[in-house]
Amino acid sequence: MMQRLIKVDGKVRTDKTYPTGLMDVVEIEKTNEFFRLLYDVKGRFVVHRISKEEAGYKLCRVKDVKYGSKGIPCIITHDGRTVRYPDPLIKANDTVVLDIETGKIKDFVKFDVGNMVIITGGRNRGRAGIMIHREKHKGTFDICHVKDAAGNTFATRMANVFVIGKGTTPLITMPKGKGVKLTILEEAARRNNK
């Protein structure tokens, strides 16, 4: 760390207690290795190896859209960034593709039914799939229904859903398992086959 070899989101970090979170890109320049922090299907952080091209951007979930001082429009992302003058079509819960070097928005994906999502909280954390339905409940939590690649459907709160791709193609590579949670019996069978 103190040799200034580790970069987190393009900046050298020497503090060994520096907090990294979901979608952060960790780079080790000396070995030319790049990693992205994601969740596995059991809800644990996993350091997923990625290519140099993919390490150039990160996905950020838009938490809030508001006007700053002097009426400048801003978006606040899940990792605490404030981006000024965003595209006026970007709304809360959408996902922006952020260029790590410049800090500018390259692209964005709407929070819509039919898009690829990953779950970032609750019992289903780490699972991925296609959003198939969204229920609005006045005065309580909105619910999203998600269908994974194996055909299993599950529901979670809207706050736990992070859009990671347009349609069925994700903008990032996924760790092993591709976000499909196995049952206890399927896991045991896979372990016995090894």
CSV table of N, CA and C in Angstrom, one decimal, residues 7-141:
chain,number,residue,atom,x,y,z
A,7,LYS,N,-4.5,1.3,-6.8
A,7,LYS,CA,-5.3,2.4,-7.2
A,7,LYS,C,-6.8,2.0,-7.0
A,8,VAL,N,-7.6,2.8,-6.4
A,8,VAL,CA,-9.0,2.6,-6.3
A,8,VAL,C,-9.7,3.7,-7.1
A,9,ASP,N,-10.5,3.3,-8.1
A,9,ASP,CA,-11.2,4.2,-9.0
A,9,ASP,C,-10.2,5.2,-9.6
A,10,GLY,N,-9.0,4.7,-10.0
A,10,GLY,CA,-8.1,5.6,-10.7
A,10,GLY,C,-7.2,6.5,-9.8
A,11,LYS,N,-7.4,6.4,-8.5
A,11,LYS,CA,-6.6,7.3,-7.6
A,11,LYS,C,-5.8,6.4,-6.7
A,12,VAL,N,-4.5,6.7,-6.5
A,12,VAL,CA,-3.6,6.0,-5.6
A,12,VAL,C,-4.1,6.1,-4.2
A,13,ARG,N,-4.3,5.0,-3.5
A,13,ARG,CA,-4.7,4.9,-2.1
A,13,ARG,C,-3.6,4.2,-1.2
A,14,THR,N,-3.2,4.9,-0.2
A,14,THR,CA,-2.2,4.3,0.7
A,14,THR,C,-2.7,3.9,2.1
A,15,ASP,N,-4.0,4.3,2.3
A,15,ASP,CA,-4.6,3.9,3.6
A,15,ASP,C,-5.1,2.5,3.5
A,16,LYS,N,-4.6,1.6,4.4
A,16,LYS,CA,-5.1,0.2,4.3
A,16,LYS,C,-6.5,0.0,4.8
A,17,THR,N,-7.1,1.0,5.4
A,17,THR,CA,-8.5,1.0,5.9
A,17,THR,C,-9.4,1.8,5.0
A,18,TYR,N,-8.9,2.2,3.8
A,18,TYR,CA,-9.7,2.9,2.9
A,18,TYR,C,-10.9,2.1,2.4
A,19,PRO,N,-12.1,2.7,2.6
A,19,PRO,CA,-13.3,1.9,2.3
A,19,PRO,C,-13.6,1.7,0.8
A,20,THR,N,-13.7,0.5,0.3
A,20,THR,CA,-14.1,0.3,-1.1
A,20,THR,C,-15.5,-0.3,-1.1
A,21,GLY,N,-16.3,-0.1,-2.1
A,21,GLY,CA,-17.7,-0.6,-2.1
A,21,GLY,C,-18.0,-1.2,-3.4
A,22,LEU,N,-19.3,-1.4,-3.6
A,22,LEU,CA,-19.9,-2.1,-4.8
A,22,LEU,C,-19.5,-1.3,-6.0
A,23,MET,N,-19.0,-2.0,-7.1
A,23,MET,CA,-18.7,-1.4,-8.4
A,23,MET,C,-17.3,-0.7,-8.4
A,24,ASP,N,-16.6,-0.6,-7.3
A,24,ASP,CA,-15.3,0.1,-7.3
A,24,ASP,C,-14.3,-0.7,-8.1
A,25,VAL,N,-13.4,0.0,-8.8
A,25,VAL,CA,-12.4,-0.7,-9.6
A,25,VAL,C,-11.1,-0.6,-8.9
A,26,VAL,N,-10.5,-1.7,-8.6
A,26,VAL,CA,-9.2,-1.7,-7.9
A,26,VAL,C,-8.1,-2.1,-8.9
A,27,GLU,N,-7.0,-1.4,-9.0
A,27,GLU,CA,-6.0,-1.6,-10.0
A,27,GLU,C,-4.7,-1.8,-9.4
A,28,ILE,N,-3.9,-2.8,-9.8
A,28,ILE,CA,-2.5,-3.0,-9.4
A,28,ILE,C,-1.7,-2.8,-10.6
A,29,GLU,N,-1.1,-1.6,-10.7
A,29,GLU,CA,-0.4,-1.2,-12.0
A,29,GLU,C,0.8,-2.1,-12.3
A,30,LYS,N,1.6,-2.5,-11.2
A,30,LYS,CA,2.8,-3.2,-11.4
A,30,LYS,C,2.6,-4.6,-12.1
A,31,THR,N,1.5,-5.2,-11.7
A,31,THR,CA,1.2,-6.6,-12.2
A,31,THR,C,0.1,-6.5,-13.4
A,32,ASN,N,-0.3,-5.2,-13.7
A,32,ASN,CA,-1.3,-5.0,-14.8
A,32,ASN,C,-2.6,-5.8,-14.5
A,33,GLU,N,-3.1,-5.8,-13.3
A,33,GLU,CA,-4.3,-6.5,-12.9
A,33,GLU,C,-5.4,-5.5,-12.5
A,34,PHE,N,-6.6,-5.8,-12.9
A,34,PHE,CA,-7.8,-5.0,-12.6
A,34,PHE,C,-8.9,-5.8,-12.0
A,35,PHE,N,-9.5,-5.3,-11.0
A,35,PHE,CA,-10.6,-6.0,-10.3
A,35,PHE,C,-11.8,-5.0,-10.1
A,36,ARG,N,-13.0,-5.6,-10.0
A,36,ARG,CA,-14.2,-4.9,-9.7
A,36,ARG,C,-14.8,-5.6,-8.5
A,37,LEU,N,-15.2,-4.8,-7.5
A,37,LEU,CA,-15.9,-5.3,-6.3
A,37,LEU,C,-17.4,-5.5,-6.6
A,38,LEU,N,-17.8,-6.8,-6.5
A,38,LEU,CA,-19.2,-7.1,-6.7
A,38,LEU,C,-19.7,-8.0,-5.6
A,39,TYR,N,-21.0,-8.5,-5.6
A,39,TYR,CA,-21.5,-9.4,-4.7
A,39,TYR,C,-21.6,-10.8,-5.3
A,40,ASP,N,-21.2,-11.9,-4.5
A,40,ASP,CA,-21.6,-13.2,-5.0
A,40,ASP,C,-23.0,-13.5,-4.6
A,41,VAL,N,-23.5,-14.7,-5.0
A,41,VAL,CA,-24.9,-15.0,-4.8
A,41,VAL,C,-25.3,-15.2,-3.3
A,42,LYS,N,-24.2,-15.3,-2.5
A,42,LYS,CA,-24.4,-15.5,-1.0
A,42,LYS,C,-24.4,-14.2,-0.3
A,43,GLY,N,-24.2,-13.1,-1.1
A,43,GLY,CA,-24.3,-11.7,-0.5
A,43,GLY,C,-22.9,-11.3,0.0
A,44,ARG,N,-21.8,-12.0,-0.3
A,44,ARG,CA,-20.5,-11.5,0.1
A,44,ARG,C,-19.8,-10.8,-0.9
A,45,PHE,N,-18.9,-9.8,-0.5
A,45,PHE,CA,-18.1,-9.1,-1.5
A,45,PHE,C,-17.2,-10.1,-2.2
A,46,VAL,N,-17.0,-9.9,-3.5
A,46,VAL,CA,-16.1,-10.8,-4.2
A,46,VAL,C,-15.3,-9.8,-5.1
A,47,VAL,N,-14.0,-10.1,-5.2
A,47,VAL,CA,-13.1,-9.3,-6.0
A,47,VAL,C,-13.0,-10.0,-7.4
A,48,HIS,N,-13.6,-9.4,-8.4
A,48,HIS,CA,-13.8,-10.0,-9.7
A,48,HIS,C,-12.8,-9.4,-10.7
A,49,ARG,N,-12.0,-10.3,-11.3
A,49,ARG,CA,-11.0,-9.8,-12.3
A,49,ARG,C,-11.6,-9.4,-13.6
A,50,ILE,N,-11.2,-8.2,-14.1
A,50,ILE,CA,-11.8,-7.6,-15.3
A,50,ILE,C,-10.6,-7.2,-16.2
A,51,SER,N,-11.0,-6.8,-17.5
A,51,SER,CA,-10.0,-6.4,-18.5
A,51,SER,C,-9.7,-4.9,-18.3
A,52,LYS,N,-8.7,-4.5,-19.0
A,52,LYS,CA,-8.2,-3.1,-18.9
A,52,LYS,C,-9.3,-2.1,-19.4
A,53,GLU,N,-10.0,-2.6,-20.5
A,53,GLU,CA,-11.0,-1.8,-21.1
A,53,GLU,C,-12.2,-1.6,-20.2
A,54,GLU,N,-12.6,-2.7,-19.5
A,54,GLU,CA,-13.7,-2.6,-18.5
A,54,GLU,C,-13.3,-1.8,-17.3
A,55,ALA,N,-12.0,-1.8,-17.0
A,55,ALA,CA,-11.6,-1.0,-15.8
A,55,ALA,C,-11.7,0.5,-16.0
A,56,GLY,N,-11.9,0.9,-17.2
A,56,GLY,CA,-12.0,2.4,-17.5
A,56,GLY,C,-13.3,3.0,-17.1
A,57,TYR,N,-14.3,2.2,-16.7
A,57,TYR,CA,-15.6,2.8,-16.3
A,57,TYR,C,-16.2,2.1,-15.1
A,58,LYS,N,-17.1,2.7,-14.5
A,58,LYS,CA,-17.8,2.0,-13.4
A,58,LYS,C,-19.3,2.4,-13.5
A,59,LEU,N,-20.2,1.6,-12.9
A,59,LEU,CA,-21.6,1.9,-12.9
A,59,LEU,C,-21.9,2.5,-11.6
A,60,CYS,N,-22.8,3.6,-11.6
A,60,CYS,CA,-23.2,4.2,-10.4
A,60,CYS,C,-24.7,4.4,-10.4
A,61,ARG,N,-25.3,4.0,-9.3
A,61,ARG,CA,-26.8,4.1,-9.2
A,61,ARG,C,-27.1,5.6,-8.8
A,62,VAL,N,-28.1,6.2,-9.4
A,62,VAL,CA,-28.4,7.6,-9.1
A,62,VAL,C,-29.4,7.5,-7.9
A,63,LYS,N,-28.9,8.2,-6.8
A,63,LYS,CA,-29.7,8.2,-5.6
A,63,LYS,C,-30.7,9.4,-5.6
A,64,ASP,N,-30.2,10.5,-6.1
A,64,ASP,CA,-31.0,11.7,-6.0
A,64,ASP,C,-30.7,12.7,-7.2
A,65,VAL,N,-31.6,13.4,-7.7
A,65,VAL,CA,-31.4,14.4,-8.7
A,65,VAL,C,-31.9,15.7,-8.1
A,66,LYS,N,-31.0,16.7,-8.1
A,66,LYS,CA,-31.4,18.0,-7.4
A,66,LYS,C,-30.7,19.1,-8.0
A,67,TYR,N,-31.1,20.3,-7.6
A,67,TYR,CA,-30.4,21.5,-8.1
A,67,TYR,C,-29.4,22.0,-7.0
A,68,GLY,N,-28.2,22.3,-7.4
A,68,GLY,CA,-27.2,22.8,-6.4
A,68,GLY,C,-27.3,24.3,-6.3
A,69,SER,N,-26.2,24.9,-5.9
A,69,SER,CA,-26.1,26.4,-5.8
A,69,SER,C,-26.2,27.0,-7.2
A,70,LYS,N,-26.8,28.1,-7.2
A,70,LYS,CA,-27.1,28.9,-8.5
A,70,LYS,C,-27.9,28.1,-9.5
A,71,GLY,N,-28.7,27.1,-9.0
A,71,GLY,CA,-29.6,26.4,-9.9
A,71,GLY,C,-28.9,25.4,-10.8
A,72,ILE,N,-27.7,24.9,-10.4
A,72,ILE,CA,-27.0,23.9,-11.3
A,72,ILE,C,-27.6,22.5,-11.0
A,73,PRO,N,-28.1,21.8,-12.1
A,73,PRO,CA,-28.6,20.5,-11.8
A,73,PRO,C,-27.4,19.5,-11.5
A,74,CYS,N,-27.7,18.6,-10.5
A,74,CYS,CA,-26.7,17.7,-10.1
A,74,CYS,C,-27.4,16.3,-9.9
A,75,ILE,N,-26.6,15.2,-10.0
A,75,ILE,CA,-27.0,13.9,-9.5
A,75,ILE,C,-26.1,13.4,-8.4
A,76,ILE,N,-26.7,12.7,-7.4
A,76,ILE,CA,-25.9,12.1,-6.4
A,76,ILE,C,-25.9,10.6,-6.6
A,77,THR,N,-24.7,10.0,-6.6
A,77,THR,CA,-24.7,8.5,-6.9
A,77,THR,C,-24.5,7.7,-5.6
A,78,HIS,N,-24.6,6.4,-5.8
A,78,HIS,CA,-24.6,5.5,-4.6
A,78,HIS,C,-23.2,5.6,-3.9
A,79,ASP,N,-22.2,6.0,-4.6
A,79,ASP,CA,-20.8,6.0,-4.0
A,79,ASP,C,-20.5,7.4,-3.5
A,80,GLY,N,-21.4,8.3,-3.4
A,80,GLY,CA,-21.2,9.6,-2.8
A,80,GLY,C,-20.7,10.7,-3.8
A,81,ARG,N,-20.6,10.4,-5.1
A,81,ARG,CA,-20.2,11.4,-6.1
A,81,ARG,C,-21.3,12.3,-6.4
A,82,THR,N,-21.0,13.6,-6.7
A,82,THR,CA,-21.9,14.6,-7.2
A,82,THR,C,-21.5,14.9,-8.6
A,83,VAL,N,-22.3,14.7,-9.6
A,83,VAL,CA,-22.0,15.0,-11.0
A,83,VAL,C,-22.9,16.1,-11.4
A,84,ARG,N,-22.2,17.2,-11.9
A,84,ARG,CA,-23.0,18.4,-12.3
A,84,ARG,C,-23.4,18.3,-13.8
A,85,TYR,N,-24.4,19.0,-14.1
A,85,TYR,CA,-25.0,19.1,-15.5
A,85,TYR,C,-25.2,17.7,-16.2
A,86,PRO,N,-26.0,16.8,-15.5
A,86,PRO,CA,-26.2,15.5,-16.2
A,86,PRO,C,-27.2,15.7,-17.3
A,87,ASP,N,-27.4,14.6,-18.0
A,87,ASP,CA,-28.5,14.5,-19.1
A,87,ASP,C,-29.8,14.7,-18.4
A,88,PRO,N,-30.7,15.6,-18.9
A,88,PRO,CA,-32.0,15.9,-18.2
A,88,PRO,C,-32.9,14.7,-18.1
A,89,LEU,N,-32.6,13.6,-18.9
A,89,LEU,CA,-33.5,12.4,-18.9
A,89,LEU,C,-33.1,11.5,-17.7
A,90,ILE,N,-32.0,11.7,-17.0
A,90,ILE,CA,-31.5,10.9,-15.9
A,90,ILE,C,-32.4,11.2,-14.7
A,91,LYS,N,-33.0,10.1,-14.1
A,91,LYS,CA,-33.8,10.3,-12.9
A,91,LYS,C,-33.3,9.4,-11.8
A,92,ALA,N,-33.8,9.5,-10.6
A,92,ALA,CA,-33.4,8.7,-9.5
A,92,ALA,C,-33.6,7.2,-9.8
A,93,ASN,N,-32.8,6.3,-9.3
A,93,ASN,CA,-32.7,4.9,-9.5
A,93,ASN,C,-32.2,4.5,-10.9
A,94,ASP,N,-31.9,5.4,-11.8
A,94,ASP,CA,-31.3,5.0,-13.0
A,94,ASP,C,-29.8,4.7,-12.8
A,95,THR,N,-29.1,4.1,-13.7
A,95,THR,CA,-27.7,3.8,-13.6
A,95,THR,C,-26.9,4.6,-14.6
A,96,VAL,N,-25.8,5.2,-14.2
A,96,VAL,CA,-25.0,6.0,-15.1
A,96,VAL,C,-23.6,5.2,-15.3
A,97,VAL,N,-23.1,5.3,-16.5
A,97,VAL,CA,-21.8,4.7,-16.8
A,97,VAL,C,-20.8,5.9,-16.6
A,98,LEU,N,-19.9,5.8,-15.6
A,98,LEU,CA,-19.1,6.9,-15.3
A,98,LEU,C,-17.6,6.6,-15.8
A,99,ASP,N,-17.1,7.5,-16.6
A,99,ASP,CA,-15.7,7.4,-17.0
A,99,ASP,C,-14.8,7.7,-15.7
A,100,ILE,N,-14.0,6.7,-15.3
A,100,ILE,CA,-13.2,6.9,-14.1
A,100,ILE,C,-12.2,8.0,-14.2
A,101,GLU,N,-11.5,8.1,-15.4
A,101,GLU,CA,-10.5,9.1,-15.6
A,101,GLU,C,-11.0,10.5,-15.5
A,102,THR,N,-12.1,10.8,-16.2
A,102,THR,CA,-12.6,12.1,-16.3
A,102,THR,C,-13.7,12.4,-15.2
A,103,GLY,N,-14.4,11.4,-14.7
A,103,GLY,CA,-15.5,11.6,-13.8
A,103,GLY,C,-16.8,12.0,-14.5
A,104,LYS,N,-16.8,11.9,-15.9
A,104,LYS,CA,-17.9,12.3,-16.7
A,104,LYS,C,-18.8,11.1,-17.0
A,105,ILE,N,-20.1,11.4,-17.3
A,105,ILE,CA,-21.1,10.4,-17.6
A,105,ILE,C,-20.9,10.0,-19.1
A,106,LYS,N,-20.7,8.7,-19.4
A,106,LYS,CA,-20.5,8.3,-20.8
A,106,LYS,C,-21.9,7.8,-21.3
A,107,ASP,N,-22.7,7.2,-20.5
A,107,ASP,CA,-24.0,6.6,-20.9
A,107,ASP,C,-24.8,6.5,-19.7
A,108,PHE,N,-26.1,6.2,-19.9
A,108,PHE,CA,-27.0,5.8,-18.7
A,108,PHE,C,-28.0,4.8,-19.1
A,109,VAL,N,-28.5,4.1,-18.1
A,109,VAL,CA,-29.6,3.1,-18.4
A,109,VAL,C,-30.8,3.4,-17.5
A,110,LYS,N,-31.9,3.4,-18.1
A,110,LYS,CA,-33.1,3.8,-17.3
A,110,LYS,C,-33.5,2.6,-16.4
A,111,PHE,N,-34.2,3.0,-15.3
A,111,PHE,CA,-34.7,2.0,-14.3
A,111,PHE,C,-36.1,1.5,-14.9
A,112,ASP,N,-36.0,0.5,-15.8
A,112,ASP,CA,-37.2,0.1,-16.5
A,112,ASP,C,-37.3,-1.5,-16.4
A,113,VAL,N,-38.6,-1.9,-16.6
A,113,VAL,CA,-38.9,-3.3,-16.8
A,113,VAL,C,-38.2,-3.8,-18.0
A,114,GLY,N,-37.6,-5.0,-17.9
A,114,GLY,CA,-36.9,-5.6,-19.1
A,114,GLY,C,-35.4,-5.4,-19.1
A,115,ASN,N,-34.9,-4.6,-18.1
A,115,ASN,CA,-33.4,-4.4,-18.0
A,115,ASN,C,-32.8,-5.4,-17.0
A,116,MET,N,-31.5,-5.6,-17.2
A,116,MET,CA,-30.7,-6.5,-16.4
A,116,MET,C,-30.4,-5.8,-15.0
A,117,VAL,N,-30.7,-6.5,-13.9
A,117,VAL,CA,-30.4,-5.9,-12.6
A,117,VAL,C,-29.6,-6.8,-11.7
A,118,ILE,N,-29.0,-6.2,-10.7
A,118,ILE,CA,-28.3,-7.0,-9.6
A,118,ILE,C,-28.9,-6.5,-8.3
A,119,ILE,N,-29.1,-7.4,-7.4
A,119,ILE,CA,-29.7,-7.0,-6.1
A,119,ILE,C,-28.6,-6.7,-5.1
A,120,THR,N,-28.7,-5.5,-4.4
A,120,THR,CA,-27.6,-5.0,-3.6
A,120,THR,C,-28.0,-5.0,-2.1
A,121,GLY,N,-29.1,-5.6,-1.7
A,121,GLY,CA,-29.5,-5.6,-0.3
A,121,GLY,C,-30.6,-6.7,-0.1
A,122,GLY,N,-30.7,-7.0,1.2
A,122,GLY,CA,-31.8,-8.0,1.5
A,122,GLY,C,-31.3,-9.5,1.4
A,123,ARG,N,-32.2,-10.4,1.5
A,123,ARG,CA,-31.9,-11.8,1.4
A,123,ARG,C,-31.4,-12.3,0.0
A,124,ASN,N,-31.8,-11.5,-1.0
A,124,ASN,CA,-31.4,-11.9,-2.4
A,124,ASN,C,-30.1,-11.2,-2.9
A,125,ARG,N,-29.4,-10.6,-2.0
A,125,ARG,CA,-28.2,-9.8,-2.4
A,125,ARG,C,-27.2,-10.6,-3.2
A,126,GLY,N,-26.8,-10.1,-4.3
A,126,GLY,CA,-25.9,-10.8,-5.2
A,126,GLY,C,-26.5,-11.5,-6.4
A,127,ARG,N,-27.9,-11.7,-6.3
A,127,ARG,CA,-28.6,-12.4,-7.4
A,127,ARG,C,-28.8,-11.4,-8.5
A,128,ALA,N,-28.8,-11.9,-9.8
A,128,ALA,CA,-29.0,-11.0,-10.9
A,128,ALA,C,-30.0,-11.6,-11.8
A,129,GLY,N,-30.7,-10.8,-12.6
A,129,GLY,CA,-31.7,-11.2,-13.5
A,129,GLY,C,-32.3,-10.1,-14.3
A,130,ILE,N,-33.5,-10.3,-14.9
A,130,ILE,CA,-34.2,-9.3,-15.6
A,130,ILE,C,-35.4,-8.9,-14.8
A,131,MET,N,-35.6,-7.5,-14.7
A,131,MET,CA,-36.7,-7.0,-14.0
A,131,MET,C,-38.0,-7.3,-14.8
A,132,ILE,N,-38.9,-8.0,-14.2
A,132,ILE,CA,-40.1,-8.3,-15.0
A,132,ILE,C,-41.4,-7.5,-14.6
A,133,HIS,N,-41.3,-7.0,-13.4
A,133,HIS,CA,-42.5,-6.3,-12.9
A,133,HIS,C,-42.2,-5.3,-11.8
A,134,ARG,N,-42.9,-4.2,-11.7
A,134,ARG,CA,-42.6,-3.3,-10.6
A,134,ARG,C,-44.0,-2.8,-10.0
A,135,GLU,N,-44.1,-3.0,-8.7
A,135,GLU,CA,-45.3,-2.7,-8.0
A,135,GLU,C,-45.1,-1.4,-7.3
A,136,LYS,N,-46.1,-0.5,-7.4
A,136,LYS,CA,-46.0,0.8,-6.6
A,136,LYS,C,-47.0,0.7,-5.5
A,137,HIS,N,-46.5,0.9,-4.3
A,137,HIS,CA,-47.3,0.9,-3.1
A,137,HIS,C,-47.2,2.3,-2.4
A,138,LYS,N,-48.4,3.0,-2.3
A,138,LYS,CA,-48.4,4.3,-1.7
A,138,LYS,C,-48.1,4.2,-0.2
A,139,GLY,N,-47.2,5.0,0.3
A,139,GLY,CA,-47.0,5.0,1.7
A,139,GLY,C,-46.1,3.9,2.3
A,140,THR,N,-45.6,3.0,1.4
A,140,THR,CA,-44.7,1.9,1.8
A,140,THR,C,-43.7,1.6,0.7
A,141,PHE,N,-43.0,0.5,0.8
A,141,PHE,CA,-41.9,0.2,-0.2
A,141,PHE,C,-42.5,-0.3,-1.5
